Tab-separated table of C-alpha atoms in Angstrom:
chain	number	residue	atom	x	y	z
A	19	MET	CA	-6.162	-20.904	-11.645
A	20	THR	CA	-4.349	-24.154	-12.402
A	21	MET	CA	-5.263	-26.930	-9.986
A	22	ALA	CA	-2.718	-29.402	-8.667
A	23	ARG	CA	-3.551	-33.115	-9.113
A	24	ARG	CA	-2.386	-36.130	-7.213
A	25	GLY	CA	0.804	-37.422	-8.746
A	26	THR	CA	1.719	-34.137	-10.339
A	27	ALA	CA	5.392	-33.523	-10.934
A	28	GLU	CA	4.983	-29.777	-10.372
A	29	ARG	CA	7.296	-28.297	-7.796
A	30	GLY	CA	7.261	-24.833	-6.319
A	31	THR	CA	7.485	-22.759	-3.165
A	32	ALA	CA	4.476	-22.494	-0.863
A	33	MET	CA	2.917	-19.075	-0.429
A	34	HIS	CA	3.611	-17.759	3.062
A	35	ALA	CA	0.589	-17.428	5.332
A	36	ARG	CA	1.204	-13.686	5.724
A	37	ASP	CA	1.050	-13.269	1.951
A	38	ALA	CA	-1.957	-15.586	1.680
A	39	LEU	CA	-4.017	-13.096	3.693
A	40	ASN	CA	-3.977	-10.887	0.596
A	41	PHE	CA	-4.930	-13.860	-1.561
A	42	PHE	CA	-7.866	-15.149	0.491
A	43	PHE	CA	-9.180	-11.810	1.801
A	44	GLU	CA	-9.373	-10.199	-1.637
A	45	SER	CA	-12.916	-9.097	-2.507
A	46	PRO	CA	-14.751	-6.364	-4.449
A	47	LEU	CA	-14.343	-4.145	-1.353
A	48	THR	CA	-10.797	-5.198	-0.461
A	49	SER	CA	-8.406	-4.987	-3.389
A	50	ALA	CA	-5.094	-6.847	-3.272
A	51	ALA	CA	-3.683	-5.061	-6.307
A	52	VAL	CA	-0.278	-3.399	-6.404
A	53	VAL	CA	-0.282	-0.589	-8.978
A	54	HIS	CA	2.664	1.833	-9.266
A	55	CYS	CA	3.068	4.417	-12.036
A	56	TYR	CA	6.581	5.500	-13.013
A	57	VAL	CA	7.024	8.879	-14.687
A	58	LEU	CA	9.844	8.927	-17.226
A	59	ALA	CA	11.721	12.092	-18.150
A	60	ASP	CA	11.051	11.714	-21.859
A	61	GLY	CA	9.807	9.220	-24.399
A	62	ALA	CA	10.952	5.669	-23.634
A	63	SER	CA	12.371	3.308	-26.238
A	64	VAL	CA	9.259	1.095	-25.988
A	65	ARG	CA	6.970	2.376	-28.745
A	66	SER	CA	5.579	-0.785	-30.337
A	67	VAL	CA	4.578	-4.382	-29.621
A	68	ALA	CA	8.013	-5.523	-30.771
A	69	ASP	CA	9.711	-3.041	-28.427
A	70	ALA	CA	7.501	-4.240	-25.578
A	71	ALA	CA	8.426	-7.866	-26.208
A	72	GLU	CA	12.119	-7.006	-26.227
A	73	PHE	CA	11.735	-5.117	-22.948
A	74	GLY	CA	9.889	-8.043	-21.368
A	75	ARG	CA	12.474	-10.609	-22.436
A	76	GLY	CA	15.214	-8.386	-21.028
A	77	ILE	CA	13.878	-8.501	-17.469
A	78	LEU	CA	12.596	-12.083	-17.159
A	79	ALA	CA	15.744	-13.453	-15.522
A	80	LEU	CA	15.996	-10.655	-12.959
A	81	ASP	CA	13.254	-11.704	-10.534
A	82	PRO	CA	11.240	-14.887	-9.804
A	83	LEU	CA	8.089	-12.736	-9.871
A	84	PHE	CA	8.363	-12.627	-13.653
A	85	THR	CA	8.572	-16.381	-14.244
A	86	ARG	CA	6.281	-18.172	-11.794
A	87	ARG	CA	2.541	-18.659	-11.524
A	88	LEU	CA	0.257	-19.850	-8.773
A	89	VAL	CA	-0.938	-23.432	-8.514
A	90	SER	CA	-3.711	-23.985	-5.986
A	91	VAL	CA	-4.505	-27.071	-3.949
A	92	PRO	CA	-8.075	-28.427	-4.279
A	93	ALA	CA	-10.545	-27.066	-1.702
A	94	ASN	CA	-7.804	-24.745	-0.421
A	95	LEU	CA	-6.517	-27.546	1.804
A	96	ALA	CA	-3.054	-25.971	1.617
A	97	PHE	CA	-1.685	-22.637	0.504
A	98	PRO	CA	-1.125	-22.064	-3.213
A	99	HIS	CA	2.391	-22.665	-4.518
A	100	TRP	CA	4.531	-20.505	-6.787
A	101	VAL	CA	5.607	-22.717	-9.686
A	102	PRO	CA	8.091	-21.816	-12.473
A	103	THR	CA	6.443	-21.503	-15.869
A	104	GLU	CA	7.066	-20.522	-19.457
A	105	VAL	CA	6.248	-16.870	-20.118
A	106	ASP	CA	4.820	-15.193	-23.189
A	107	VAL	CA	6.000	-11.620	-22.637
A	108	THR	CA	3.375	-10.245	-25.038
A	109	GLU	CA	0.831	-11.102	-22.336
A	110	HIS	CA	2.683	-8.961	-19.805
A	111	VAL	CA	3.979	-5.812	-21.557
A	112	TYR	CA	1.632	-3.437	-23.392
A	113	VAL	CA	1.799	-0.072	-25.178
A	114	HIS	CA	-0.946	2.587	-25.117
A	115	THR	CA	-1.249	5.991	-26.769
A	116	PRO	CA	-3.922	8.296	-25.279
A	117	PRO	CA	-6.200	10.221	-27.639
A	118	ALA	CA	-5.367	13.923	-27.787
A	119	GLY	CA	-6.290	15.694	-24.552
A	120	GLN	CA	-7.316	12.489	-22.772
A	121	SER	CA	-4.103	11.400	-21.039
A	122	ARG	CA	-5.398	11.984	-17.529
A	123	ASP	CA	-8.739	10.290	-18.198
A	124	LEU	CA	-6.991	7.262	-19.689
A	125	LEU	CA	-4.515	6.961	-16.810
A	126	VAL	CA	-7.240	7.257	-14.166
A	127	SER	CA	-9.360	4.700	-16.015
A	128	MET	CA	-6.456	2.265	-16.288
A	129	ILE	CA	-5.444	2.710	-12.644
A	130	THR	CA	-9.026	2.156	-11.500
A	131	ASP	CA	-9.408	-0.921	-13.695
A	132	PHE	CA	-6.065	-2.428	-12.636
A	133	THR	CA	-6.860	-1.867	-8.964
A	134	THR	CA	-10.305	-3.450	-9.093
A	135	THR	CA	-9.784	-6.251	-11.647
A	136	ARG	CA	-7.804	-9.358	-10.806
A	137	LEU	CA	-4.842	-10.398	-12.892
A	138	PRO	CA	-5.192	-13.742	-14.721
A	139	ARG	CA	-4.177	-16.347	-12.145
A	140	GLU	CA	-2.879	-18.819	-14.709
A	141	ARG	CA	0.038	-16.486	-15.510
A	142	PRO	CA	2.787	-14.826	-13.473
A	143	PRO	CA	1.157	-11.867	-11.671
A	144	TRP	CA	2.781	-8.882	-13.363
A	145	GLN	CA	2.279	-6.443	-16.197
A	146	PHE	CA	4.012	-3.314	-17.485
A	147	HIS	CA	1.900	-0.811	-19.437
A	148	PHE	CA	3.721	1.947	-21.349
A	149	VAL	CA	1.448	4.993	-21.768
A	150	LEU	CA	3.076	7.204	-24.394
A	151	ASP	CA	2.994	10.924	-25.152
A	152	VAL	CA	1.240	11.918	-21.936
A	153	THR	CA	0.011	15.516	-21.677
A	154	GLY	CA	-1.948	17.708	-19.294
A	155	ILE	CA	-0.941	16.140	-15.948
A	156	ASP	CA	0.524	18.257	-13.174
A	157	GLY	CA	4.046	17.077	-12.341
A	158	VAL	CA	4.454	15.126	-15.592
A	159	ALA	CA	6.404	16.728	-18.447
A	160	GLU	CA	4.505	17.155	-21.704
A	161	GLY	CA	5.086	14.217	-24.039
A	162	ALA	CA	6.571	12.007	-21.304
A	163	THR	CA	5.900	8.296	-20.834
A	164	VAL	CA	4.166	6.824	-17.778
A	165	VAL	CA	4.872	3.150	-17.094
A	166	ILE	CA	2.266	1.341	-15.007
A	167	PHE	CA	3.546	-1.668	-13.063
A	168	ARG	CA	0.789	-4.031	-11.979
A	169	SER	CA	1.100	-7.000	-9.640
A	170	HIS	CA	-0.608	-8.708	-6.676
A	171	HIS	CA	-0.081	-8.126	-2.974
A	172	SER	CA	0.453	-11.835	-2.330
A	173	ALA	CA	3.528	-11.625	-4.578
A	174	ILE	CA	5.002	-8.239	-3.648
A	175	ASP	CA	4.297	-5.328	-1.305
A	176	GLY	CA	4.931	-1.598	-1.728
A	177	MET	CA	8.508	-1.627	-0.466
A	178	GLY	CA	9.126	-4.791	-2.468
A	179	SER	CA	8.143	-2.820	-5.571
A	180	VAL	CA	10.678	-0.151	-4.602
A	181	GLU	CA	13.383	-2.788	-4.216
A	182	LEU	CA	12.449	-4.432	-7.518
A	183	VAL	CA	12.529	-1.196	-9.519
A	184	ASN	CA	15.829	-0.044	-8.030
A	185	ARG	CA	17.432	-3.450	-8.534
A	186	VAL	CA	16.073	-4.255	-12.012
A	187	PHE	CA	16.294	-0.748	-13.493
A	188	GLY	CA	19.111	0.711	-11.424
A	189	PRO	CA	22.706	1.226	-12.611
A	190	ASN	CA	23.643	-2.430	-11.969
A	191	PRO	CA	20.706	-4.772	-12.684
A	192	THR	CA	20.967	-7.728	-10.312
A	193	PRO	CA	18.986	-10.981	-10.396
A	194	ARG	CA	17.138	-12.036	-7.246
A	195	VAL	CA	17.241	-15.700	-6.293
A	196	ASP	CA	14.244	-17.175	-4.499
A	197	PRO	CA	15.577	-18.244	-1.073
A	198	ASP	CA	12.749	-20.722	-0.447
A	199	THR	CA	13.220	-24.405	-1.229
A	200	ALA	CA	11.036	-25.888	-3.943
A	201	VAL	CA	8.789	-28.778	-2.882
A	202	ASP	CA	6.168	-30.945	-4.534
A	203	VAL	CA	2.803	-29.232	-4.706
A	204	PRO	CA	0.677	-31.310	-2.310
A	205	GLY	CA	-2.391	-33.146	-3.470
A	206	PRO	CA	-5.614	-33.096	-1.438
A	207	VAL	CA	-4.820	-36.237	0.579
A	208	ARG	CA	-1.387	-35.082	1.740
A	209	ALA	CA	-2.708	-31.589	2.442
A	210	ALA	CA	-5.618	-32.968	4.496
A	211	ARG	CA	-3.270	-35.127	6.567
A	212	ALA	CA	-1.312	-32.041	7.593
A	213	LEU	CA	-4.377	-30.166	8.876
A	214	PRO	CA	-4.459	-31.601	12.440
A	215	ARG	CA	-0.834	-30.604	12.923
A	216	ASP	CA	-1.544	-27.135	11.512
A	217	ILE	CA	-4.508	-26.658	13.865
A	218	VAL	CA	-2.337	-27.602	16.853
A	219	THR	CA	0.226	-25.046	15.667
A	220	LEU	CA	-2.493	-22.379	15.370
A	221	THR	CA	-3.798	-23.110	18.875
A	222	GLY	CA	-0.321	-22.890	20.367
A	223	ALA	CA	0.391	-19.653	18.519
A	224	ALA	CA	-2.840	-18.069	19.785
A	225	LEU	CA	-2.038	-18.974	23.401
A	226	ARG	CA	1.556	-17.749	23.185
A	227	ARG	CA	0.482	-14.522	21.493
A	228	ARG	CA	-2.128	-13.782	24.165
A	229	THR	CA	0.316	-14.372	27.002
A	230	ALA	CA	3.057	-12.307	25.389
A	231	ALA	CA	0.641	-9.483	24.497
A	232	ARG	CA	-0.409	-9.191	28.135
A	233	ALA	CA	3.224	-9.019	29.218
A	234	LEU	CA	4.004	-6.399	26.577
A	235	LYS	CA	1.050	-4.260	27.622
A	236	ALA	CA	2.162	-4.429	31.247
A	237	SER	CA	5.757	-3.471	30.511
A	238	SER	CA	6.606	0.164	31.101
A	239	ASP	CA	8.586	0.627	27.872
A	240	SER	CA	6.274	-1.075	25.390
A	241	GLY	CA	4.532	2.045	24.144
A	242	THR	CA	0.832	2.236	23.436
A	243	ALA	CA	-1.356	3.243	20.554
A	244	ALA	CA	-2.803	6.735	20.848
A	245	HIS	CA	-6.420	5.561	20.674
A	246	GLU	CA	-8.215	2.226	20.702
A	247	SER	CA	-11.000	3.490	18.452
A	248	PHE	CA	-12.179	6.557	16.565
A	249	PRO	CA	-15.601	7.964	15.603
A	250	ALA	CA	-16.838	6.535	12.311
A	251	THR	CA	-17.307	8.760	9.269
A	252	ARG	CA	-18.887	8.297	5.854
A	253	PHE	CA	-15.704	6.458	4.831
A	254	ASN	CA	-16.352	3.694	7.351
A	255	ARG	CA	-19.869	2.733	6.332
A	256	ARG	CA	-20.738	-0.156	4.055
A	257	VAL	CA	-20.541	1.144	0.480
A	258	ARG	CA	-20.719	-0.049	-3.098
A	259	PRO	CA	-17.342	-1.061	-4.608
A	260	SER	CA	-17.161	1.831	-7.087
A	261	MET	CA	-13.571	3.068	-6.934
A	262	VAL	CA	-12.559	6.657	-7.600
A	263	PHE	CA	-8.971	7.870	-7.908
A	264	ASP	CA	-7.258	11.239	-8.066
A	265	MET	CA	-3.762	12.608	-7.511
A	266	THR	CA	-1.774	15.787	-7.100
A	267	PHE	CA	1.860	16.874	-7.094
A	268	PHE	CA	4.263	18.805	-4.838
A	269	GLU	CA	7.865	19.833	-5.362
A	270	MET	CA	10.045	17.958	-2.853
A	271	SER	CA	12.077	21.114	-2.212
A	272	ARG	CA	8.949	22.827	-0.940
A	273	VAL	CA	7.997	19.911	1.314
A	274	ARG	CA	11.532	19.644	2.731
A	275	ALA	CA	11.641	23.389	3.371
A	276	LEU	CA	8.421	23.170	5.370
A	277	LYS	CA	9.774	20.230	7.384
A	278	ASN	CA	13.049	22.020	8.089
A	279	ARG	CA	11.331	25.215	9.191
A	280	ALA	CA	9.034	23.269	11.512
A	281	GLY	CA	12.006	21.477	13.112
A	282	GLY	CA	11.898	18.151	14.940
A	283	VAL	CA	9.447	16.462	12.574
A	284	THR	CA	9.696	14.124	9.592
A	285	LEU	CA	8.441	14.386	6.028
A	286	ASN	CA	5.914	11.713	6.927
A	287	ASP	CA	4.675	13.812	9.871
A	288	VAL	CA	4.199	16.761	7.532
A	289	MET	CA	2.128	14.799	5.018
A	290	VAL	CA	0.055	13.022	7.674
A	291	THR	CA	-0.756	16.464	9.089
A	292	VAL	CA	-1.649	17.747	5.629
A	293	VAL	CA	-4.062	14.824	5.241
A	294	SER	CA	-5.436	15.517	8.726
A	295	LEU	CA	-6.122	19.169	7.867
A	296	ALA	CA	-7.609	18.301	4.468
A	297	LEU	CA	-9.876	15.570	5.836
A	298	SER	CA	-11.032	17.872	8.666
A	299	ALA	CA	-11.906	20.626	6.196
A	300	TYR	CA	-13.618	18.248	3.756
A	301	LEU	CA	-15.896	16.733	6.420
A	302	ALA	CA	-16.491	20.066	8.198
A	303	GLU	CA	-17.635	21.605	4.923
A	304	ASP	CA	-20.501	19.105	4.921
A	305	GLY	CA	-21.116	19.353	8.681
A	306	GLU	CA	-19.731	15.848	9.263
A	307	LEU	CA	-16.564	16.406	11.293
A	308	PRO	CA	-16.799	14.532	14.641
A	309	THR	CA	-15.853	16.303	17.853
A	310	ASP	CA	-13.448	13.507	18.787
A	311	SER	CA	-10.273	13.080	16.775
A	312	LEU	CA	-10.140	10.839	13.738
A	313	GLY	CA	-7.340	8.323	13.223
A	314	THR	CA	-5.264	6.631	10.569
A	315	THR	CA	-3.042	3.652	9.989
A	316	ILE	CA	0.453	3.896	8.563
A	317	PRO	CA	2.719	1.007	7.519
A	318	VAL	CA	5.980	0.288	9.325
A	319	SER	CA	8.531	-1.782	7.413
A	320	THR	CA	9.774	-4.886	9.254
A	321	ARG	CA	12.536	-5.597	6.754
A	322	ALA	CA	15.269	-4.567	9.198
A	323	MET	CA	13.727	-6.458	12.115
A	324	GLY	CA	14.732	-9.971	11.111
A	325	GLU	CA	15.113	-12.433	8.283
A	326	SER	CA	11.965	-13.285	6.369
A	327	THR	CA	11.106	-14.512	2.906
A	328	ASN	CA	7.573	-13.149	2.999
A	329	ALA	CA	6.596	-10.869	0.144
A	330	ASN	CA	4.751	-8.712	2.693
A	331	ARG	CA	7.011	-7.421	5.454
A	332	ILE	CA	5.166	-4.579	7.113
A	333	ALA	CA	3.504	-3.907	10.438
A	334	VAL	CA	0.575	-1.535	10.812
A	335	ALA	CA	0.700	1.384	13.245
A	336	THR	CA	-2.445	3.269	14.297
A	337	LEU	CA	-2.334	6.877	15.421
A	338	SER	CA	-4.541	9.880	16.046
A	339	LEU	CA	-4.827	12.528	13.350
A	340	HIS	CA	-5.625	15.104	16.055
A	341	THR	CA	-8.446	16.576	14.003
A	342	ASP	CA	-9.718	18.155	17.240
A	343	VAL	CA	-6.702	20.502	17.301
A	344	ILE	CA	-7.211	23.879	15.611
A	345	ASP	CA	-3.670	25.247	15.342
A	346	PRO	CA	-1.904	23.521	12.406
A	347	VAL	CA	1.576	23.656	13.979
A	348	VAL	CA	0.351	22.274	17.293
A	349	ARG	CA	-1.450	19.582	15.295
A	350	LEU	CA	1.778	18.781	13.442
A	351	ARG	CA	3.679	18.311	16.691
A	352	ALA	CA	0.881	16.219	18.164
A	353	VAL	CA	0.912	14.021	15.042
A	354	HIS	CA	4.695	13.669	15.358
A	355	ALA	CA	4.395	12.551	18.991
A	356	SER	CA	1.591	10.101	18.194
A	357	ALA	CA	3.398	8.714	15.157
A	358	SER	CA	6.576	8.140	17.177
A	359	ARG	CA	4.699	6.232	19.859
A	360	ALA	CA	2.676	4.275	17.305
A	361	LYS	CA	5.805	3.219	15.396
A	362	ASP	CA	7.527	2.197	18.649
A	363	HIS	CA	4.495	0.145	19.585
A	364	ALA	CA	4.296	-1.515	16.150
A	365	THR	CA	8.020	-2.299	16.299
A	366	ALA	CA	7.669	-3.764	19.785
A	367	VAL	CA	4.770	-5.928	18.646
A	368	ALA	CA	6.681	-7.110	15.569
A	369	THR	CA	9.888	-7.920	17.458
A	370	ARG	CA	8.705	-9.016	20.884
A	371	LEU	CA	5.507	-10.935	20.253
A	372	PRO	CA	5.254	-14.434	18.776
A	373	ALA	CA	3.690	-14.855	15.360
A	374	HIS	CA	0.139	-13.568	15.024
A	375	PRO	CA	-2.334	-16.477	14.749
A	376	LEU	CA	-3.419	-15.223	11.321
A	377	THR	CA	0.106	-15.784	10.008
A	378	VAL	CA	0.024	-19.491	10.985
A	379	MET	CA	-3.629	-20.144	10.240
A	380	PRO	CA	-4.216	-23.215	8.029
A	381	ALA	CA	-5.265	-22.443	4.490
A	382	PRO	CA	-8.861	-23.783	4.670
A	383	LEU	CA	-9.608	-21.744	7.810
A	384	MET	CA	-8.099	-18.629	6.244
A	385	ALA	CA	-10.107	-19.126	3.062
A	386	LEU	CA	-13.310	-19.571	5.101
A	387	LEU	CA	-12.567	-16.479	7.180
A	388	GLY	CA	-11.975	-14.452	4.033
A	389	LYS	CA	-15.361	-15.481	2.627
A	390	THR	CA	-17.280	-14.731	5.828
A	391	MET	CA	-15.654	-11.442	6.928
A	392	ARG	CA	-18.143	-8.588	7.063
A	393	SER	CA	-18.005	-5.086	8.487
A	394	PRO	CA	-20.932	-3.353	10.236
A	395	ALA	CA	-23.142	-1.340	7.898
A	396	ALA	CA	-22.917	1.827	10.016
A	397	PRO	CA	-20.508	1.468	12.959
A	398	ALA	CA	-20.262	4.125	15.666
A	399	ARG	CA	-16.568	3.544	16.409
A	400	VAL	CA	-13.836	2.090	14.200
A	401	ALA	CA	-10.211	1.036	14.472
A	402	THR	CA	-9.192	3.602	11.858
A	403	ASN	CA	-10.870	6.145	9.599
A	404	THR	CA	-8.361	6.177	6.756
A	405	MET	CA	-5.003	4.825	5.615
A	406	ILE	CA	-1.848	6.722	4.691
A	407	THR	CA	1.302	5.221	3.213
A	408	ASN	CA	4.543	6.933	2.252
A	409	VAL	CA	6.704	5.060	-0.256
A	410	PRO	CA	10.187	6.588	-0.747
A	411	TYR	CA	11.646	5.409	-4.058
A	412	GLY	CA	14.982	7.210	-3.679
A	413	VAL	CA	16.710	10.119	-5.330
A	414	GLY	CA	17.570	8.878	-8.823
A	415	GLY	CA	19.566	6.420	-10.858
A	416	VAL	CA	16.612	4.443	-12.232
A	417	THR	CA	16.287	4.116	-16.002
A	418	ILE	CA	13.383	2.287	-17.643
A	419	ALA	CA	13.520	1.517	-21.360
A	420	GLY	CA	16.263	4.068	-21.877
A	421	SER	CA	14.570	6.953	-20.065
A	422	PRO	CA	15.358	8.217	-16.527
A	423	MET	CA	12.577	7.858	-13.965
A	424	VAL	CA	11.669	11.226	-12.395
A	425	GLY	CA	8.499	10.498	-10.406
A	426	VAL	CA	6.123	7.830	-9.168
A	427	PHE	CA	2.481	7.696	-8.112
A	428	GLY	CA	-0.258	5.140	-7.657
A	429	PRO	CA	-3.211	4.066	-5.539
A	430	LEU	CA	-3.285	2.597	-2.075
A	431	PRO	CA	-6.388	0.373	-2.423
A	432	THR	CA	-9.222	0.766	0.036
A	433	VAL	CA	-10.393	-2.154	2.167
A	434	THR	CA	-13.656	-3.236	3.730
A	435	GLY	CA	-14.675	-0.602	6.263
A	436	VAL	CA	-12.016	1.941	5.225
A	437	ALA	CA	-13.092	3.669	2.009
A	438	LEU	CA	-10.424	6.379	1.958
A	439	ALA	CA	-6.718	5.788	1.367
A	440	HIS	CA	-3.770	8.077	0.647
A	441	ALA	CA	-0.505	7.099	-1.029
A	442	VAL	CA	2.419	9.504	-0.818
A	443	ALA	CA	5.231	8.567	-3.198
A	444	THR	CA	8.549	10.381	-3.402
A	445	PHE	CA	11.314	10.129	-5.970
A	446	GLY	CA	13.996	12.669	-6.757
A	447	ALA	CA	12.542	16.164	-6.924
A	448	SER	CA	8.874	15.121	-6.896
A	449	MET	CA	6.198	14.027	-4.446
A	450	PHE	CA	2.857	12.741	-5.673
A	451	VAL	CA	-0.142	12.318	-3.381
A	452	SER	CA	-2.750	9.831	-4.601
A	453	VAL	CA	-6.264	9.499	-3.173
A	454	THR	CA	-8.395	6.385	-3.463
A	455	SER	CA	-12.024	6.175	-2.369
A	456	VAL	CA	-15.418	5.029	-3.609
A	457	ASP	CA	-18.071	7.062	-5.371
A	458	ASP	CA	-20.609	6.621	-2.544
A	459	ALA	CA	-18.261	8.267	-0.042
A	460	MET	CA	-16.330	10.736	-2.222
A	461	PRO	CA	-18.039	11.631	-5.489
A	462	ASP	CA	-15.987	14.853	-5.710
A	463	THR	CA	-12.306	13.950	-5.572
A	464	ALA	CA	-11.319	17.288	-7.128
A	465	ARG	CA	-12.765	19.100	-4.093
A	466	TYR	CA	-10.735	16.910	-1.751
A	467	ILE	CA	-7.568	17.506	-3.785
A	468	ARG	CA	-8.159	21.260	-3.426
A	469	HIS	CA	-8.418	20.764	0.338
A	470	ILE	CA	-5.058	18.944	0.297
A	471	HIS	CA	-3.390	21.944	-1.359
A	472	THR	CA	-5.148	24.391	0.948
A	473	ALA	CA	-4.015	22.316	3.931
A	474	PHE	CA	-0.413	22.374	2.761
A	475	ASP	CA	-0.580	26.136	2.216
A	476	ARG	CA	-2.078	26.620	5.667
A	477	LEU	CA	0.579	24.518	7.387
A	478	GLU	CA	3.337	26.172	5.373
A	479	ALA	CA	2.144	29.627	6.403
A	480	ALA	CA	1.864	28.622	10.064
A	481	VAL	CA	5.299	27.117	10.656
A	482	ALA	CA	8.057	29.223	12.170
A	483	PRO	CA	10.217	31.355	9.851
A	484	ARG	CA	13.256	29.593	8.416
A	485	ASP	CA	15.709	31.369	10.751
A	486	ALA	CA	13.625	30.902	13.926
A	487	ASP	CA	13.779	27.971	16.305
A	488	PRO	CA	10.490	26.201	17.116
A	489	PRO	CA	9.033	27.555	20.367
A	490	ALA	CA	10.000	25.236	23.215
A	491	ALA	CA	6.429	24.873	24.408
A	492	GLN	CA	5.244	23.839	20.956
A	493	ALA	CA	8.137	21.449	20.413
A	494	ALA	CA	7.382	19.656	23.650
A	495	VAL	CA	3.622	19.413	23.228
A	496	THR	CA	1.999	15.993	23.510
A	497	PRO	CA	-1.534	14.835	22.692
A	498	THR	CA	-2.397	15.017	26.397
A	499	THR	CA	-1.600	18.736	26.663
A	500	ILE	CA	-2.829	20.093	23.345
A	501	THR	CA	-5.619	22.651	23.022
A	502	VAL	CA	-8.742	21.295	21.401
A	503	SER	CA	-11.570	23.089	19.681
A	504	PRO	CA	-14.621	24.074	21.758
């Protein structure tokens, strides 16, 4: 990464502390990669290096992401700055043609590599990879093109990727202007002088947060998380960073029909329940399913909660998966109730509490914390067992390199202590479910994918008929009144 020197004329915008968490906490066990794969309806116009260069030049002016690189401050005395730079598009747009019969292997290999290998930090953090003539992948038309977008979580989050794709490749491409004011990149002396002030700010933020958190907890309408901790599983032990990835596909019409027949639940509730059933079956098959319920985190967008120029604008909600509930419909309704409370709680925290101390922590302290963070080798209880995210890309209208986009998939990277992650991505008529883990914890992703389909089939068969209303007792069930397994 380029280092700033005293007297430099470089000017840029400082990375926000919230985004810097993804920069400083990145490690072999905690990836900060953003990797999304866009399925095109047919062959795109990008077929050669020359085509790729033309495509790259055509999008450069549409987002600051494409034209700025990071410049760090020596010894991490201040946060890195995003600085405008000249761009060689041939270093950012690539074309690949899989050998016959190896499309899936190539895509999985590329996704794994892009998720676990850092982008060059001396360039703007983005790449587009056009994988041509794809065959043999469920949900992807034979001969279609898959475009892999690769970036870094300090520059863009999942919903930011949705916004970028819809704005850059939608019907009316619109440039985005960076709202932050450019400043001189500080040298080490100026950055060091600011540290005492930053430490005072951190101390004040910690005190205000603690006081406000106590008041929020005491308030009757604040909502609470379903559980404070969950029993650890194989996915929460210390493991080698050996990523595995797999994916599967569902027709959106089928998922919506299930949701509508169930009544009173969301698409997200349905898929969280499917994951709950699949994870229960997978662990039970090996005699590893705990008696107590497992739990998950889900992201909650904070974009509508206030103005912010952070690249990352999400809160994290934690909820029970109710894996101790046998009946799949009762489990679905319990998940819905828990998810509603968890989202309300996350929203209350995001809107009613002062900034979290981590989001105002000085750069050198954050960098030190990132280097020293460790998780227990074999914990008994954990804050979450897995992660699930649902990224809705919309219903259509996106065209990349002359071809309509018809689907999207990609990994949600695992983090230290949570070696199982699920990414649900919807676009138009398709829903892809991607699974990310590590070889130590899940050497048999195909078996887990089969459990996901079996779980969906089981839930689909259990919901009420299309013309029947959900039983009142089931619709009103809460996690405190559900029936658990013996």
